[in-house]
Amino acid sequence: MDCIFCKIANGEIPATKVYEDDTVVAFNDLEPQAPTHILIIPKMHICCADEINESNSAVVAHIFEVAAKIAKEQGLTNGYRIVNNCGADGGQTVKHLHFHLMGGRQFGWPAG
Ligand code: AMP
Ligand code: ZN
């Protein structure tokens, strides 16, 4: 399968990894939208949030545990934002489930 995030997960494509374990990997976004902008992905290929179900949702819980750990390591003591874009209307460009962990500035709502 020609999936760029699967290739990052298995080391075929380089990325600046900030965390890795058996099931997830986190790396710096190539085009950061905030001083801290890290993508956290499952190593297994899940296309999007729409494909989360009872058989694979444990990895999503784990991703949120990892996000909290990384946020502490990155010194995001004043808060941060976790974003998931799903599908065309959600603005998803890479079709491998990923959560944006962003911090280091104030965010607007619902965009920006
Ligand atoms: P989304 O629009 O939610 O699908 O987000 C995809 C994100 O992946 C964007 O923020 C891109 O900047 C980022 N991205 C794409 N390719 C790479 C890559 N090779 N390494 C790191 N980040 C990437
Ligand atoms: Zn993939």
PDB file of N, CA and C in Angstrom, residues 46-52 83-98 100:
ATOM      1  N   ILE A  46      -5.002   2.591   9.688  1.00  0.00           N
ATOM      2  CA  ILE A  46      -6.439   2.891   9.843  1.00  0.00           C
ATOM      3  C   ILE A  46      -6.629   4.149   9.013  1.00  0.00           C
ATOM      4  N   CYS A  47      -7.577   4.147   8.109  1.00  0.00           N
ATOM      5  CA  CYS A  47      -7.626   5.268   7.153  1.00  0.00           C
ATOM      6  C   CYS A  47      -8.025   6.571   7.810  1.00  0.00           C
ATOM      7  N   CYS A  48      -8.948   6.497   8.750  1.00  0.00           N
ATOM      8  CA  CYS A  48      -9.500   7.752   9.279  1.00  0.00           C
ATOM      9  C   CYS A  48     -10.364   7.459  10.508  1.00  0.00           C
ATOM     10  N   ALA A  49     -10.828   8.519  11.142  1.00  0.00           N
ATOM     11  CA  ALA A  49     -11.635   8.356  12.358  1.00  0.00           C
ATOM     12  C   ALA A  49     -12.893   7.534  12.086  1.00  0.00           C
ATOM     13  N   ASP A  50     -13.364   7.619  10.856  1.00  0.00           N
ATOM     14  CA  ASP A  50     -14.563   6.895  10.456  1.00  0.00           C
ATOM     15  C   ASP A  50     -14.382   5.380  10.522  1.00  0.00           C
ATOM     16  N   GLU A  51     -13.132   4.931  10.566  1.00  0.00           N
ATOM     17  CA  GLU A  51     -12.831   3.492  10.566  1.00  0.00           C
ATOM     18  C   GLU A  51     -12.501   2.971  11.969  1.00  0.00           C
ATOM     19  N   ILE A  52     -12.698   3.824  12.987  1.00  0.00           N
ATOM     20  CA  ILE A  52     -12.437   3.376  14.361  1.00  0.00           C
ATOM     21  C   ILE A  52     -13.624   2.535  14.819  1.00  0.00           C
ATOM     22  N   VAL A  83      -6.141  17.741  17.204  1.00  0.00           N
ATOM     23  CA  VAL A  83      -7.056  17.839  16.069  1.00  0.00           C
ATOM     24  C   VAL A  83      -7.008  16.558  15.258  1.00  0.00           C
ATOM     25  N   ASN A  84      -8.180  16.109  14.849  1.00  0.00           N
ATOM     26  CA  ASN A  84      -8.259  15.048  13.852  1.00  0.00           C
ATOM     27  C   ASN A  84      -9.134  15.523  12.708  1.00  0.00           C
ATOM     28  N   ASN A  85      -8.593  15.505  11.502  1.00  0.00           N
ATOM     29  CA  ASN A  85      -9.373  15.818  10.310  1.00  0.00           C
ATOM     30  C   ASN A  85      -9.820  14.508   9.678  1.00  0.00           C
ATOM     31  N   CYS A  86     -11.110  14.418   9.351  1.00  0.00           N
ATOM     32  CA  CYS A  86     -11.644  13.167   8.793  1.00  0.00           C
ATOM     33  C   CYS A  86     -12.353  13.441   7.475  1.00  0.00           C
ATOM     34  N   GLY A  87     -11.847  12.801   6.422  1.00  0.00           N
ATOM     35  CA  GLY A  87     -12.518  12.870   5.124  1.00  0.00           C
ATOM     36  C   GLY A  87     -12.382  14.219   4.440  1.00  0.00           C
ATOM     37  N   ALA A  88     -13.038  14.328   3.297  1.00  0.00           N
ATOM     38  CA  ALA A  88     -12.890  15.512   2.446  1.00  0.00           C
ATOM     39  C   ALA A  88     -13.384  16.778   3.143  1.00  0.00           C
ATOM     40  N   ASP A  89     -14.564  16.726   3.734  1.00  0.00           N
ATOM     41  CA  ASP A  89     -15.090  17.919   4.400  1.00  0.00           C
ATOM     42  C   ASP A  89     -14.267  18.277   5.633  1.00  0.00           C
ATOM     43  N   GLY A  90     -13.668  17.273   6.261  1.00  0.00           N
ATOM     44  CA  GLY A  90     -12.832  17.528   7.438  1.00  0.00           C
ATOM     45  C   GLY A  90     -11.459  18.068   7.087  1.00  0.00           C
ATOM     46  N   GLY A  91     -11.121  18.026   5.791  1.00  0.00           N
ATOM     47  CA  GLY A  91      -9.825  18.550   5.362  1.00  0.00           C
ATOM     48  C   GLY A  91      -8.678  17.560   5.517  1.00  0.00           C
ATOM     49  N   GLN A  92      -9.013  16.250   5.567  1.00  0.00           N
ATOM     50  CA  GLN A  92      -7.964  15.241   5.709  1.00  0.00           C
ATOM     51  C   GLN A  92      -7.202  15.085   4.388  1.00  0.00           C
ATOM     52  N   THR A  93      -5.879  15.245   4.454  1.00  0.00           N
ATOM     53  CA  THR A  93      -5.074  15.104   3.226  1.00  0.00           C
ATOM     54  C   THR A  93      -4.283  13.804   3.202  1.00  0.00           C
ATOM     55  N   VAL A  94      -3.911  13.281   4.354  1.00  0.00           N
ATOM     56  CA  VAL A  94      -3.206  11.996   4.406  1.00  0.00           C
ATOM     57  C   VAL A  94      -4.169  10.959   4.979  1.00  0.00           C
ATOM     58  N   LYS A  95      -4.407   9.905   4.202  1.00  0.00           N
ATOM     59  CA  LYS A  95      -5.457   8.935   4.536  1.00  0.00           C
ATOM     60  C   LYS A  95      -4.947   7.824   5.452  1.00  0.00           C
ATOM     61  N   HIS A  96      -4.258   8.228   6.500  1.00  0.00           N
ATOM     62  CA  HIS A  96      -3.827   7.316   7.573  1.00  0.00           C
ATOM     63  C   HIS A  96      -4.109   8.082   8.860  1.00  0.00           C
ATOM     64  N   LEU A  97      -4.931   7.495   9.715  1.00  0.00           N
ATOM     65  CA  LEU A  97      -5.382   8.173  10.933  1.00  0.00           C
ATOM     66  C   LEU A  97      -4.220   8.875  11.648  1.00  0.00           C
ATOM     67  N   HIS A  98      -4.422  10.138  11.974  1.00  0.00           N
ATOM     68  CA  HIS A  98      -3.389  10.877  12.711  1.00  0.00           C
ATOM     69  C   HIS A  98      -4.049  11.973  13.529  1.00  0.00           C
ATOM     70  N   HIS A 100      -3.209  15.640  15.311  1.00  0.00           N
ATOM     71  CA  HIS A 100      -2.284  16.771  15.399  1.00  0.00           C
ATOM     72  C   HIS A 100      -2.237  17.208  16.860  1.00  0.00           C
TER      73      HIS A 100
END
